[in-house]
Amino acid sequence: MPVKYIPYYPDTVEGQAILNNITRTQRLLRYRENNKVYDRIKRGMPYYEVETIEVVNGQGLRANENTSERSLTINHSPLTISDNLVIRGECISACAYLKEKGIKVDLVYIDPPFASGADYAKKVYIRRNPKLAEKIAKAEEQLDIEELRSFEEKMYGDIWNKEDYLNWMYENLMAIKSIMSDTASIYVHLDWHIGHYVKILMDEVFGEDNLINEIIWHYTGNSIPTKCFQKKHDTIFIYSKSEDFTLNLDDVLLPYSESTLKRYNHTDEDGKKYKVSSLVKGSKEIVYAKEGRIPDSVWEIPLVRQVDEKVDYSTQKPEALLERIIKASSNKGMIVADFFGGSGTTAKVAHDLGRNFIHVDVGINSIQTTRDRLIQAGASFQILEIKDGVSLFRNPQQTMDKLATLIPGLQRNVPGISNFWFGAITEAKLGTVPVYVPNLLNTQEKVLDIPNINTIINQELQNLEVNAKKVIVYYVDVDDINEIEKFIKDNNATEIEVELRDLKNLLHEVVLEDQIMVSGQWLLVNEKGEQVFINDDKNMDKALFENKKAGDTVTINNLQLTINHYSLTINNFKSDRLIQKINEFNQKGNLQSLTTGKKFEPISISEEGLELIELISLDCENSEGPWHSSTEIKIDKLGYVIKDGIKTKDFWDGKITSEKKPKRIKIRNISGDETIKAIE
């Protein structure tokens, strides 16, 4: 359950309408169940406990400390702890946290799901076996990208019922507005699927008079033959919160065309170009050329093409697009927020332009991609996680898929069971038992309240085409379990039993840790400059190296030795989830090869399993609490090492070194699962 509910607006009173024009919204958008939205808005935004997961280039705070009263110094300049945040959680819960902490944002850019009906997948690349790294380096082998072994995993399904999407978006927009400063503006990036409906919602939330622009982002790319004109643009709606908003058009000027520049064919003593225009009665006027022209509402910006900018994230937007938005609608030092942060382009560009950033996303791949991107950019930030009772797998979609395997006997797509139900199980005495599981992608379904249970018993039970004697209803949170049970008893007009079950009992089984085997050794140098290796095992004198680091001296067998570094070797890495996924990929490929006749090369993993590792991080400071990365290496898909955010042309050799002995190690596999192990 939420710790409490945070009002969207401070003066809300029970039974009082939030907006004067709610009636107009209902008249214009006659979508079903929108009364639920207003009930939730009156109740407020759910505020959950927030845990600090990691602090990068800074000093952490516990989630319950008052961020408005604490600050730290980074690069000799004061920075409020809360200014740069990467938050794993949903938009509404993140807004509740920001509002509770008194944090206002000055610019919002969101690129939410488009209700496109498409599934978005992440391509997962198998890394080079580090045991072969030395041979590869000696042979100077160049690896062709087409030779990489990979498989795909679904990141999220952008499949929405239109009414559900609009209800969901309305709540998000209301939450975002509640934490915007008085001079803030919001850019909402959509396409033709749902944008025209969301435009009406934005008129209601922000006011028709606060529409600044409708931007058409036009881009080019490979054309796919269709029976209609190629769809090569997205739409971005810009609204302000008030009449007084930040807009710096002179900061986003574009170069003049050659034909325009030719008209400014004179140059003065200071080198400024001008033209001479004829006025009435033969008089002349000198007109100086400005630094450039103000962009119009059609932006010609190409898709992400530069290799250095690509981060292998399916919905990544180009930095040039966000650079224009952030320059135009914010000033240095302001806070820029993205509540559907994706690949982290908004946060990265905001940092580059001297703004503070807040990145929010519910997917772990988004958080990790953004974290790594910001580390390479040299940013300082905290990673927070909203503890809303849902132990998510990598993202909500994969968690939903995983849950289907955890409910004993569950069958999907059962005849006579609508898509409202997650599936059904068969019991000997009861026959078919429909099962409801809240959609973790949809905030509205996470709390089982009277409106939700009313929909189940007075609509879905009566629409069942099977002769069901019982249904099972899973919930994440429940408004009041006794009140819900009483409502079912008093209002269930059918003979069908409704059994309530806590979904959290299943969710904790979704997140399973990988297995890591490591061994460490100290590298020391004697007086002659010769290297001496000492294994870090249980038989050695632990106190000898306690609190020691590179450059310190120790005495062993009457010899004075200088510590060079601590080396940790990853001996074995096992991920049952990845092995299962790879086996499924191989089975599917083998079946396809039998039907198509094409040769299929299955993915094989070595006994050590080190090809399944993407990132290794060492914490030499803390044995528990927020993670502090003392040093880390990331292995890119070509097998090259990125050490502490700096790209190299070195292949990984299965080891990682640090100046001090680490207290714990974190390993991220190629799909994004992270496992932490203490170093004894």
XYZ file of C-alpha atoms in Angstrom:
680
model
C 0.000 0.000 0.000
C 1.141 3.575 -0.546
C 2.520 5.368 2.503
C -0.011 8.101 1.755
C -1.647 9.954 -1.097
C -0.285 13.308 -2.278
C -2.911 15.779 -3.560
C -2.450 16.900 -7.140
C -3.341 20.361 -5.920
C -3.079 21.575 -2.320
C -6.605 22.956 -2.066
C -8.578 19.882 -3.118
C -11.575 19.046 -0.971
C -13.414 15.745 -0.974
C -16.294 15.958 -3.407
C -14.941 19.081 -5.104
C -14.078 18.921 -8.815
C -10.405 19.288 -9.607
C -10.994 21.174 -12.842
C -13.831 23.511 -13.697
C -14.027 21.975 -17.155
C -14.276 18.301 -16.187
C -17.824 18.242 -17.585
C -16.522 19.459 -20.919
C -13.927 16.670 -20.945
C -16.627 14.088 -20.405
C -18.737 15.580 -23.163
C -15.912 15.716 -25.696
C -14.324 12.364 -24.885
C -17.176 10.009 -24.201
C -14.889 7.125 -23.343
C -16.011 4.588 -20.797
C -15.057 4.428 -17.116
C -13.577 7.926 -17.029
C -15.339 8.494 -13.730
C -12.708 6.195 -12.202
C -10.049 8.689 -13.265
C -11.719 11.544 -11.440
C -12.131 9.422 -8.313
C -8.410 8.598 -8.312
C -7.452 12.214 -8.942
C -9.546 13.294 -5.971
C -7.823 10.644 -3.853
C -4.361 11.881 -4.917
C -1.101 10.457 -6.240
C 0.159 7.301 -4.458
C 3.360 8.036 -2.530
C 5.585 5.036 -1.850
C 8.863 4.572 -0.045
C 11.870 5.390 -2.231
C 15.218 3.598 -1.966
C 18.550 5.054 -3.061
C 20.136 2.363 -5.243
C 23.326 4.095 -6.359
C 25.082 7.433 -6.101
C 27.386 8.446 -8.947
C 30.050 11.084 -8.209
C 28.287 12.140 -5.059
C 27.129 11.252 -1.570
C 23.890 9.414 -0.978
C 20.847 10.246 1.106
C 18.424 7.849 2.649
C 15.036 8.115 1.013
C 13.343 9.431 4.155
C 15.723 12.346 4.632
C 14.629 15.829 3.653
C 16.295 16.570 0.335
C 15.297 20.223 0.466
C 17.639 20.764 3.422
C 20.663 18.836 2.182
C 23.155 19.638 -0.532
C 26.579 18.468 -1.625
C 29.480 19.975 -3.481
C 30.494 18.517 -6.820
C 33.322 20.042 -8.832
C 33.452 22.877 -6.269
C 29.918 24.061 -7.042
C 26.821 23.517 -4.866
C 24.311 21.029 -6.215
C 21.051 20.121 -4.544
C 20.932 16.382 -3.987
C 17.598 16.055 -5.738
C 18.556 17.977 -8.906
C 19.929 15.037 -10.908
C 17.852 11.910 -10.484
C 17.380 8.647 -12.340
C 14.216 7.040 -10.980
C 12.915 3.568 -11.654
C 9.178 3.802 -11.259
C 5.990 4.981 -12.879
C 5.275 8.557 -13.855
C 2.551 9.178 -11.271
C 4.503 7.684 -8.356
C 7.608 9.641 -9.373
C 5.562 12.857 -9.464
C 4.229 12.067 -5.982
C 7.815 11.731 -4.728
C 8.903 14.994 -6.361
C 5.872 16.845 -5.015
C 6.441 15.492 -1.502
C 10.055 16.694 -1.646
C 9.042 20.111 -2.972
C 10.852 19.664 -6.296
C 9.550 21.661 -9.260
C 10.628 21.031 -12.857
C 11.110 23.769 -15.444
C 10.768 21.751 -18.645
C 9.120 18.420 -19.395
C 9.663 16.320 -22.498
C 7.834 12.998 -22.684
C 7.876 10.376 -25.394
C 5.187 8.022 -24.020
C 3.902 4.880 -25.739
C 2.137 5.768 -28.995
C -0.637 3.150 -28.708
C 0.819 1.880 -31.965
C -0.073 -1.781 -31.492
C 3.594 -2.738 -31.939
C 5.897 -4.839 -29.780
C 9.293 -3.294 -29.064
C 12.206 -5.672 -28.645
C 15.783 -5.420 -27.459
C 18.458 -7.275 -29.385
C 20.674 -9.110 -26.899
C 24.222 -9.764 -28.098
C 26.424 -12.589 -26.842
C 29.854 -11.210 -25.856
C 33.259 -12.555 -26.808
C 34.616 -15.376 -24.695
C 37.372 -13.601 -22.708
C 39.435 -16.787 -22.792
C 39.903 -16.050 -26.505
C 40.662 -12.357 -26.055
C 44.431 -12.754 -26.218
C 44.261 -14.826 -29.408
C 41.895 -12.306 -30.994
C 44.154 -9.397 -30.111
C 47.243 -11.144 -31.506
C 45.508 -11.948 -34.752
C 44.123 -8.390 -34.923
C 40.845 -9.936 -35.939
C 38.161 -7.502 -37.080
C 34.721 -8.626 -36.098
C 31.927 -8.051 -38.581
C 28.717 -6.889 -36.912
C 26.812 -9.513 -38.919
C 28.848 -12.258 -37.219
C 27.552 -11.380 -33.767
C 25.315 -13.962 -32.156
C 22.144 -12.477 -30.704
C 18.523 -13.043 -29.789
C 15.630 -10.704 -29.058
C 13.632 -10.013 -25.910
C 10.412 -8.014 -25.770
C 10.844 -4.737 -23.882
C 7.221 -3.654 -23.894
C 4.056 -4.124 -25.885
C 2.554 -0.844 -27.052
C -0.876 -2.414 -27.316
C -3.647 -0.416 -25.699
C -7.386 -0.167 -25.703
C -7.952 3.456 -26.735
C -10.126 4.268 -23.721
C -7.611 2.761 -21.290
C -4.785 4.699 -22.902
C -6.620 8.030 -22.651
C -7.563 7.439 -19.014
C -3.952 6.527 -18.243
C -2.554 9.521 -20.115
C -4.986 11.925 -18.454
C -3.771 10.897 -14.999
C -0.137 11.188 -16.079
C -0.647 14.686 -17.484
C -2.409 15.784 -14.305
C 0.446 14.412 -12.185
C 3.098 16.085 -14.341
C 1.320 19.430 -14.245
C 1.272 19.308 -10.448
C 5.086 19.422 -10.241
C 5.742 21.926 -13.050
C 7.004 25.392 -12.125
C 4.901 28.419 -13.062
C 7.143 29.190 -16.065
C 7.468 25.581 -17.215
C 6.401 24.107 -20.528
C 5.782 20.529 -21.645
C 6.587 18.801 -24.953
C 4.496 15.678 -25.631
C 5.870 13.532 -28.456
C 3.365 11.280 -30.265
C 2.420 10.166 -33.758
C -0.720 9.652 -35.828
C -2.053 6.724 -33.791
C -3.356 8.630 -30.767
C -1.930 12.149 -30.903
C -5.164 13.894 -31.923
C -6.971 12.444 -28.893
C -4.165 13.432 -26.510
C -4.290 16.962 -27.951
C -7.839 17.253 -26.564
C -6.683 15.982 -23.163
C -3.899 18.574 -23.106
C -6.405 21.308 -23.923
C -8.294 20.236 -20.810
C -5.306 19.853 -18.498
C -3.262 22.887 -19.572
C -5.924 25.028 -21.274
C -6.442 25.674 -24.971
C -4.916 29.139 -24.654
C -1.653 27.640 -23.372
C -0.897 25.767 -26.593
C 2.431 27.179 -27.795
C 3.046 25.090 -30.906
C 2.305 21.906 -32.750
C 5.692 20.740 -34.039
C 6.061 18.351 -36.944
C 9.307 16.396 -36.667
C 10.082 15.215 -40.179
C 12.738 12.590 -40.716
C 13.936 10.394 -43.551
C 15.002 6.795 -43.626
C 14.620 3.524 -45.461
C 11.242 3.316 -47.168
C 9.095 0.220 -46.922
C 6.655 -0.347 -49.810
C 3.096 0.380 -48.683
C -0.294 1.154 -50.215
C -0.213 4.712 -48.857
C 2.136 7.676 -48.482
C 5.183 6.963 -46.328
C 4.727 7.946 -42.680
C 7.842 10.009 -41.989
C 6.910 12.371 -39.190
C 5.949 12.558 -35.535
C 3.956 15.285 -33.787
C 5.118 17.190 -30.705
C 2.584 19.297 -28.796
C 4.020 22.163 -26.736
C 1.961 23.600 -23.889
C 2.858 26.024 -21.110
C 1.529 26.039 -17.582
C 0.835 29.781 -17.670
C 1.172 32.811 -19.930
C 4.665 33.427 -18.545
C 6.899 30.664 -19.910
C 10.564 30.283 -20.867
C 11.250 30.552 -24.604
C 14.690 31.313 -26.060
C 14.211 31.377 -29.826
C 17.546 33.145 -30.393
C 19.310 30.098 -28.912
C 18.034 27.761 -31.643
C 18.613 29.817 -34.780
C 19.234 27.914 -38.002
C 21.660 28.909 -40.780
C 20.249 31.019 -43.585
C 19.875 29.450 -47.000
C 22.413 30.316 -49.673
C 19.820 32.384 -51.553
C 19.100 34.451 -48.444
C 22.775 35.032 -47.721
C 23.344 36.268 -51.272
C 20.928 39.130 -50.630
C 23.157 40.360 -47.798
C 25.891 41.307 -50.265
C 27.547 44.133 -48.284
C 29.989 43.993 -45.367
C 30.685 46.820 -42.896
C 33.931 47.665 -41.072
C 33.167 45.136 -38.353
C 32.622 42.324 -40.863
C 28.842 42.240 -40.409
C 26.815 41.485 -43.525
C 23.931 43.713 -44.594
C 21.704 44.492 -47.520
C 20.329 47.775 -48.841
C 16.556 47.837 -49.265
C 14.670 50.419 -51.303
C 11.903 52.325 -49.573
C 9.249 54.693 -50.928
C 10.344 57.953 -52.604
C 13.764 56.553 -53.436
C 15.107 56.311 -49.855
C 17.273 53.407 -48.792
C 17.394 51.265 -45.637
C 20.335 49.212 -44.367
C 19.227 45.825 -42.984
C 21.765 43.700 -41.134
C 21.686 39.913 -41.273
C 20.909 38.206 -37.977
C 22.890 35.196 -36.756
C 20.296 32.897 -38.300
C 16.611 32.283 -38.838
C 14.089 31.183 -36.234
C 12.940 27.590 -36.895
C 9.390 27.142 -38.099
C 7.034 24.424 -36.842
C 8.410 21.751 -39.192
C 11.731 20.393 -37.921
C 13.956 18.534 -40.358
C 16.114 16.436 -38.029
C 17.428 13.013 -39.081
C 16.993 9.853 -37.044
C 19.896 8.582 -34.941
C 22.615 7.585 -37.377
C 25.939 8.333 -35.709
C 27.555 5.174 -34.345
C 28.794 6.961 -31.219
C 25.274 8.143 -30.389
C 23.467 4.830 -30.864
C 22.816 2.864 -27.682
C 20.829 -0.053 -29.167
C 17.527 1.145 -27.697
C 14.546 0.704 -29.986
C 12.816 4.029 -29.241
C 15.960 6.190 -29.036
C 15.502 9.797 -30.190
C 18.315 11.918 -31.713
C 20.264 14.269 -29.475
C 19.763 17.078 -32.003
C 16.002 16.956 -31.410
C 16.334 17.259 -27.637
C 19.064 19.875 -27.943
C 16.687 22.204 -29.785
C 13.891 21.582 -27.271
C 16.061 22.102 -24.185
C 17.828 25.184 -25.536
C 14.533 26.776 -26.567
C 12.545 26.159 -23.379
C 15.013 26.195 -20.467
C 18.008 28.050 -19.113
C 21.204 26.763 -17.536
C 20.633 25.448 -14.026
C 16.966 24.652 -14.627
C 15.534 21.151 -14.117
C 14.541 19.154 -17.212
C 12.389 16.052 -16.649
C 11.462 13.073 -18.814
C 8.936 10.692 -17.259
C 9.162 8.071 -20.039
C 12.925 8.402 -20.293
C 13.738 5.428 -22.527
C 17.321 5.602 -23.755
C 18.166 8.667 -21.642
C 18.630 11.168 -24.472
C 16.844 13.923 -22.524
C 18.992 13.484 -19.410
C 22.222 13.237 -21.388
C 21.571 16.347 -23.487
C 20.326 18.292 -20.445
C 23.599 17.500 -18.694
C 25.641 18.503 -21.756
C 23.814 21.854 -21.869
C 24.329 22.658 -18.189
C 20.822 21.799 -17.021
C 19.827 19.466 -14.197
C 17.825 16.382 -15.110
C 15.256 13.915 -13.823
C 14.937 10.666 -15.778
C 12.021 8.338 -14.953
C 11.215 4.953 -16.465
C 9.737 1.704 -15.222
C 12.077 -0.556 -17.249
C 15.440 -1.663 -15.830
C 16.996 -1.583 -19.333
C 16.126 2.121 -19.554
C 17.695 2.827 -16.159
C 20.862 0.900 -17.021
C 21.222 2.407 -20.510
C 20.772 5.901 -19.097
C 23.150 5.261 -16.197
C 25.939 4.057 -18.465
C 25.321 6.919 -20.879
C 25.473 9.523 -18.104
C 28.635 8.014 -16.638
C 30.337 8.359 -20.023
C 29.131 11.984 -20.099
C 30.658 12.645 -16.649
C 27.348 13.424 -14.928
C 26.609 13.320 -11.190
C 23.305 11.758 -10.174
C 21.426 9.401 -7.897
C 19.525 6.289 -8.916
C 16.316 5.836 -6.928
C 13.770 3.037 -6.971
C 10.135 3.490 -5.995
C 9.136 0.596 -3.741
C 5.531 0.224 -4.865
C 5.250 -3.413 -3.823
C 5.894 -4.720 -7.344
C 9.145 -6.658 -7.701
C 9.469 -6.089 -11.422
C 11.564 -8.251 -13.676
C 13.336 -6.203 -16.386
C 10.148 -4.347 -17.309
C 6.385 -4.731 -16.782
C 5.833 -6.621 -20.045
C 8.446 -9.274 -19.273
C 7.109 -9.515 -15.724
C 3.626 -10.228 -17.087
C 5.038 -12.899 -19.385
C 6.935 -14.418 -16.472
C 3.838 -14.466 -14.266
C 2.079 -16.667 -16.805
C 4.581 -19.407 -15.972
C 4.301 -18.939 -12.194
C 0.532 -19.430 -11.809
C 0.113 -23.228 -11.568
C -1.938 -24.669 -14.417
C -2.638 -21.319 -16.080
C -3.693 -21.463 -19.724
C -3.819 -18.397 -21.963
C -6.361 -17.600 -24.702
C -9.027 -19.954 -23.366
C -12.237 -20.053 -25.504
C -15.105 -18.192 -23.856
C -12.707 -16.088 -21.735
C -12.312 -12.476 -22.911
C -9.020 -10.567 -22.980
C -10.026 -8.937 -19.697
C -8.935 -12.149 -17.987
C -5.264 -13.159 -17.832
C -6.244 -16.745 -18.553
C -7.870 -19.655 -16.771
C -7.019 -22.765 -14.798
C -8.930 -26.039 -14.661
C -9.908 -27.579 -11.338
C -11.428 -31.040 -11.023
C -14.485 -29.981 -9.002
C -14.962 -26.442 -10.361
C -14.057 -26.803 -14.034
C -12.794 -23.651 -15.762
C -11.685 -20.921 -13.324
C -10.975 -17.533 -14.981
C -7.975 -15.674 -13.538
C -7.635 -11.893 -13.384
C -4.167 -10.340 -13.055
C -3.765 -6.537 -13.002
C -1.900 -5.169 -15.995
C 1.396 -3.932 -14.547
C 1.756 -1.521 -17.459
C -1.407 0.275 -16.374
C -1.282 2.250 -13.101
C -5.066 2.208 -12.854
C -5.220 -1.544 -12.297
C -2.615 -1.879 -9.538
C -4.925 -0.856 -6.707
C -7.976 -3.061 -6.295
C -10.654 -0.588 -5.261
C -14.447 -0.396 -5.426
C -14.612 0.852 -9.056
C -12.307 -1.967 -10.246
C -14.058 -4.752 -8.364
C -17.412 -3.327 -9.504
C -16.298 -3.732 -13.125
C -15.382 -7.360 -12.424
C -18.572 -8.472 -10.673
C -21.162 -6.375 -12.508
C -19.698 -6.563 -15.987
C -17.070 -9.247 -16.585
C -18.666 -12.025 -14.523
C -21.924 -11.592 -16.382
C -20.185 -11.553 -19.766
C -18.427 -14.893 -19.258
C -19.289 -17.380 -21.988
C -18.173 -20.365 -19.895
C -20.091 -21.885 -17.009
C -17.720 -20.739 -14.258
C -18.318 -21.465 -10.570
C -15.346 -19.432 -9.356
C -12.917 -16.745 -10.474
C -9.557 -15.772 -8.985
C -8.689 -12.070 -8.714
C -5.049 -11.181 -8.064
C -4.149 -7.742 -6.726
C -0.956 -5.781 -6.015
C -2.491 -3.287 -3.597
C -5.963 -3.234 -2.158
C -7.760 -0.107 -0.998
C -9.521 -1.812 1.944
C -9.713 -5.612 1.861
C -12.673 -5.800 4.273
C -14.576 -3.158 2.326
C -13.857 -4.966 -0.966
C -15.042 -8.323 0.408
C -18.204 -6.724 1.780
C -18.862 -5.025 -1.560
C -18.532 -8.369 -3.356
C -20.922 -10.034 -0.905
C -23.515 -7.260 -1.207
C -23.334 -6.679 -4.963
C -22.403 -9.962 -6.661
C -25.626 -10.922 -8.415
C -24.136 -14.136 -9.829
C -23.509 -17.530 -8.243
C -19.792 -17.239 -9.040
C -17.379 -17.218 -6.110
C -14.728 -14.442 -6.194
C -11.432 -15.422 -4.532
C -8.925 -12.616 -3.839
C -5.182 -13.376 -3.906
C -2.125 -11.181 -3.264
C -0.010 -11.036 -6.420
C 3.105 -10.053 -4.434
C 3.392 -13.652 -3.259
C 4.133 -14.576 -6.881
C 6.061 -11.462 -7.873
C 8.917 -12.111 -5.446
C 9.692 -15.290 -7.413
C 10.104 -13.334 -10.642
C 13.479 -11.833 -9.715
C 16.089 -14.591 -9.362
C 19.803 -13.970 -9.001
C 22.505 -15.293 -11.289
C 25.379 -17.313 -9.828
C 28.897 -15.872 -9.646
C 32.219 -17.504 -8.757
C 35.174 -15.148 -8.238
C 38.690 -15.270 -6.847
C 40.991 -12.423 -5.917
C 44.691 -11.774 -5.540
C 46.972 -8.908 -4.614
C 49.668 -7.778 -7.005
C 52.686 -6.398 -5.108
C 56.138 -5.178 -6.157
C 59.371 -5.842 -4.244
C 62.359 -3.537 -3.903
C 63.806 -4.845 -7.185
C 60.625 -4.034 -9.072
C 59.682 -7.683 -9.391
C 55.996 -8.601 -9.220
C 54.682 -10.815 -6.427
C 51.171 -12.326 -6.502
C 49.380 -13.252 -3.271
C 46.086 -15.090 -3.505
C 43.257 -13.656 -1.441
C 42.059 -16.795 0.292
C 40.785 -17.719 3.722
C 44.267 -18.797 4.921
C 45.942 -15.422 4.427
C 46.226 -12.786 7.134
C 43.215 -10.565 6.423
C 44.392 -7.821 8.780
C 47.571 -7.415 6.749
C 45.711 -5.784 3.867
C 42.874 -4.179 5.822
C 42.151 -0.634 4.573
C 45.183 -0.819 2.272
C 45.275 0.560 -1.254
C 47.642 0.925 -4.211
C 50.895 2.604 -3.158
C 50.783 1.390 0.462
C 53.468 -1.002 1.749
C 53.122 -4.289 3.630
C 55.706 -6.586 5.180
C 55.551 -10.300 4.345
C 58.256 -12.753 5.483
C 60.476 -9.792 6.419
C 60.173 -8.408 2.885
C 58.743 -4.947 2.308
C 56.365 -4.985 -0.631
C 54.400 -2.190 -2.308
C 50.775 -2.803 -3.280
C 50.211 -2.366 -7.023
C 46.524 -3.291 -7.242
C 43.888 -5.847 -6.330
C 42.815 -8.206 -9.129
C 39.481 -10.012 -9.174
C 38.933 -12.892 -11.614
C 35.450 -13.979 -12.695
C 35.837 -17.752 -12.804
C 32.282 -18.733 -13.598
C 28.978 -17.037 -14.351
C 25.717 -18.925 -14.622
C 22.341 -17.448 -15.565
C 19.544 -20.002 -15.702
C 17.177 -17.424 -17.220
C 19.530 -16.623 -20.084
C 20.383 -20.256 -20.747
C 16.666 -21.024 -20.923
C 16.143 -18.118 -23.329
C 19.046 -19.232 -25.516
C 17.735 -22.817 -25.545
C 14.332 -21.530 -26.681
C 16.046 -19.513 -29.413
C 18.013 -22.571 -30.572
C 14.934 -24.812 -30.595
C 12.989 -22.284 -32.642
C 15.903 -21.883 -35.061
C 16.284 -25.641 -35.503
C 12.566 -26.015 -36.260
C 12.690 -23.194 -38.791
C 15.736 -24.739 -40.469
C 13.830 -28.009 -40.916
C 10.946 -26.229 -42.635
C 12.969 -23.725 -44.687
C 16.049 -25.809 -45.418
C 18.300 -22.919 -44.360
C 21.299 -23.730 -42.187
C 20.938 -22.588 -38.578
C 23.936 -21.953 -36.340
C 22.824 -22.400 -32.713
C 24.186 -20.177 -29.955
C 26.616 -22.047 -27.728
C 27.940 -20.860 -24.386
C 31.254 -21.869 -22.830
C 31.480 -23.757 -19.557
C 32.570 -20.562 -17.767
C 29.628 -18.564 -19.178
C 31.559 -15.293 -19.254
C 30.053 -14.391 -22.646
C 26.830 -13.601 -20.788
C 28.356 -10.678 -18.849
C 27.869 -7.046 -19.913
C 29.109 -5.025 -16.918
C 31.196 -5.607 -13.774
C 31.272 -2.996 -11.016
C 33.253 -3.040 -7.745
C 32.281 -1.212 -4.575
C 35.335 -0.682 -2.369
C 33.538 1.663 0.045
C 30.246 0.104 1.159
C 29.327 -3.441 2.090
C 25.617 -2.543 2.060
C 23.288 0.331 1.211
C 23.489 2.509 -1.929
C 25.981 1.267 -4.473
C 29.222 3.198 -4.964
C 31.046 2.156 -8.123
C 34.742 2.485 -7.253
C 35.662 1.091 -10.663
C 33.782 -0.723 -13.404
C 34.159 -2.194 -16.850
C 31.483 -2.599 -19.484
C 31.935 -4.976 -22.394
C 30.313 -3.682 -25.571
C 28.762 -5.976 -28.155
C 32.030 -6.149 -30.106
C 33.855 -7.323 -26.989
C 35.749 -4.089 -26.312
C 36.092 -2.742 -22.782
C 34.662 0.579 -21.605
C 36.529 1.292 -18.356
C 34.968 3.817 -15.992
C 33.084 5.377 -18.909
C 36.106 5.601 -21.226
C 36.081 3.527 -24.416
C 39.118 1.388 -25.216
C 40.162 -1.061 -27.911
C 41.058 -3.721 -25.357
C 39.276 -7.065 -25.166
C 38.112 -8.232 -21.767
C 40.355 -10.866 -20.183
C 37.946 -12.055 -17.483
C 39.423 -9.832 -14.753
C 38.836 -6.448 -13.136
C 41.335 -4.534 -10.998
C 41.010 -1.870 -8.326
C 43.294 0.125 -6.043
C 41.619 -1.320 -2.932
C 40.040 -4.636 -2.139
C 36.339 -4.501 -3.092
C 33.697 -5.173 -0.486
C 31.181 -6.378 -3.046
C 30.848 -6.999 -6.773
C 27.905 -6.312 -9.071
C 27.534 -8.152 -12.378
C 24.991 -7.261 -15.052
C 24.202 -9.903 -17.635
C 23.558 -9.125 -21.303
C 19.789 -8.938 -20.735
C 20.110 -6.435 -17.888
C 19.682 -8.590 -14.761
C 22.031 -7.481 -11.973
C 23.441 -9.630 -9.179
C 25.426 -8.403 -6.171
C 27.834 -10.647 -4.283
C 29.811 -9.849 -1.149
C 33.593 -10.266 -1.349
C 34.747 -12.069 1.792
